[in-house]
Amino acid sequence: MNRFILALLATLIFNSLNPLFAQDFDKGLAAFTDGNYATALKEWEPLAEQGRADAQNNLGVMYENGEGVPQDFIIGYMWLNLAGANGDTTAPKAKDIVAKVMSQADISKAQAMSSACFSQDYKNCGY
């Protein structure tokens, strides 16, 4: 009986927090759409570091295009690679696009950074 109550409590807590995560993502999306890239970065970076694939994808695009951050194809590729690995369906195409302007050495570096970032639970991801 105690396990059931604990599981129920955990589910209720998780579900109550879920809208907060969606709100942060949505706030970032609205900010990005308005050209407020600093706010988008502030909202999406913590979500990306929690493993959220859509936030990882959006960070990758920001770095690829230099929107609110210095343009950095390696970091952009890294985030897009992680997003794709975490199930974002748009990330692989975006990663292929950015790879076309990168050297093979840069791609290798980005892939190594992706592996290190993933193994460190998205902390210290090289930026």
XYZ file of C-alpha atoms in Angstrom:
127
model
C 0.000 0.000 0.000
C 2.822 2.435 0.831
C 4.424 1.888 -2.595
C 1.155 2.729 -4.275
C 0.843 5.987 -2.328
C 4.450 6.922 -3.087
C 3.961 6.170 -6.782
C 0.770 8.202 -6.828
C 2.493 11.110 -5.090
C 5.429 10.974 -7.496
C 3.049 10.991 -10.464
C 1.114 13.952 -9.081
C 4.295 15.923 -8.446
C 5.696 15.151 -11.894
C 2.438 16.088 -13.599
C 2.215 19.326 -11.660
C 5.733 20.277 -12.770
C 5.173 19.313 -16.407
C 3.343 22.559 -17.324
C 6.239 24.547 -15.875
C 8.637 22.919 -18.315
C 6.228 23.510 -21.199
C 5.803 27.108 -20.125
C 9.541 27.700 -20.165
C 9.820 26.189 -23.636
C 6.848 28.186 -24.884
C 8.237 31.371 -23.340
C 11.498 30.709 -25.178
C 9.639 30.084 -28.420
C 7.674 33.327 -28.109
C 10.866 35.222 -27.314
C 12.696 33.654 -30.258
C 9.833 34.509 -32.601
C 9.995 38.118 -31.375
C 13.754 38.221 -31.954
C 14.488 38.241 -28.216
C 17.233 35.648 -28.480
C 18.679 36.287 -25.012
C 15.406 35.257 -23.378
C 15.044 32.256 -25.700
C 18.549 31.132 -24.736
C 17.796 31.652 -21.043
C 14.672 29.500 -21.302
C 15.974 26.747 -23.573
C 19.480 26.170 -22.250
C 18.372 24.652 -18.913
C 15.838 22.476 -20.732
C 18.516 21.303 -23.183
C 20.761 20.469 -20.235
C 17.913 18.347 -18.835
C 17.923 16.321 -22.062
C 14.902 17.907 -23.714
C 15.357 17.236 -27.430
C 13.305 20.152 -28.786
C 15.279 22.632 -26.695
C 18.533 20.987 -27.834
C 17.403 21.335 -31.437
C 16.569 24.997 -30.975
C 19.926 25.715 -29.341
C 21.617 23.984 -32.257
C 19.794 26.227 -34.704
C 20.651 29.323 -32.661
C 24.363 28.458 -32.731
C 24.213 27.491 -36.400
C 22.732 30.873 -37.325
C 24.397 33.043 -34.680
C 21.070 34.125 -33.220
C 21.719 35.492 -29.736
C 25.006 33.601 -29.500
C 28.227 33.765 -31.485
C 27.821 31.688 -34.631
C 29.507 28.370 -33.941
C 28.893 25.464 -36.294
C 30.632 22.987 -33.990
C 28.422 23.757 -30.988
C 25.376 23.951 -33.247
C 26.167 20.527 -34.694
C 26.741 19.152 -31.193
C 23.293 20.247 -29.974
C 21.606 19.061 -33.168
C 23.363 15.701 -32.865
C 22.140 15.337 -29.273
C 18.622 16.419 -30.224
C 18.480 13.818 -32.980
C 19.769 11.129 -30.641
C 17.042 12.113 -28.179
C 14.273 11.781 -30.736
C 13.832 15.222 -32.290
C 12.763 14.493 -35.871
C 13.874 17.826 -37.352
C 17.403 17.776 -35.923
C 18.992 15.282 -38.373
C 18.096 17.422 -41.386
C 19.369 20.584 -39.688
C 22.552 18.734 -38.707
C 23.089 17.642 -42.317
C 22.691 21.253 -43.475
C 25.256 22.629 -41.042
C 27.632 19.740 -41.799
C 27.860 20.961 -45.402
C 29.737 24.085 -44.262
C 31.998 22.242 -41.822
C 35.300 20.480 -42.337
C 35.582 16.794 -41.490
C 37.812 17.757 -38.551
C 35.104 20.117 -37.228
C 32.459 17.401 -37.584
C 34.671 14.940 -35.713
C 35.224 17.495 -32.961
C 31.469 18.164 -32.710
C 30.730 14.445 -32.520
C 33.309 14.018 -29.753
C 31.777 16.966 -27.897
C 28.336 15.361 -28.276
C 29.597 12.133 -26.742
C 31.290 13.950 -23.868
C 28.245 16.132 -23.264
C 25.938 13.109 -23.220
C 28.207 11.131 -20.886
C 28.363 14.117 -18.507
C 24.556 14.362 -18.379
C 24.555 17.506 -20.583
C 26.849 19.468 -18.279
C 30.082 21.121 -19.418
C 29.162 20.721 -23.050
C 32.115 22.627 -24.412
C 30.732 26.113 -24.728
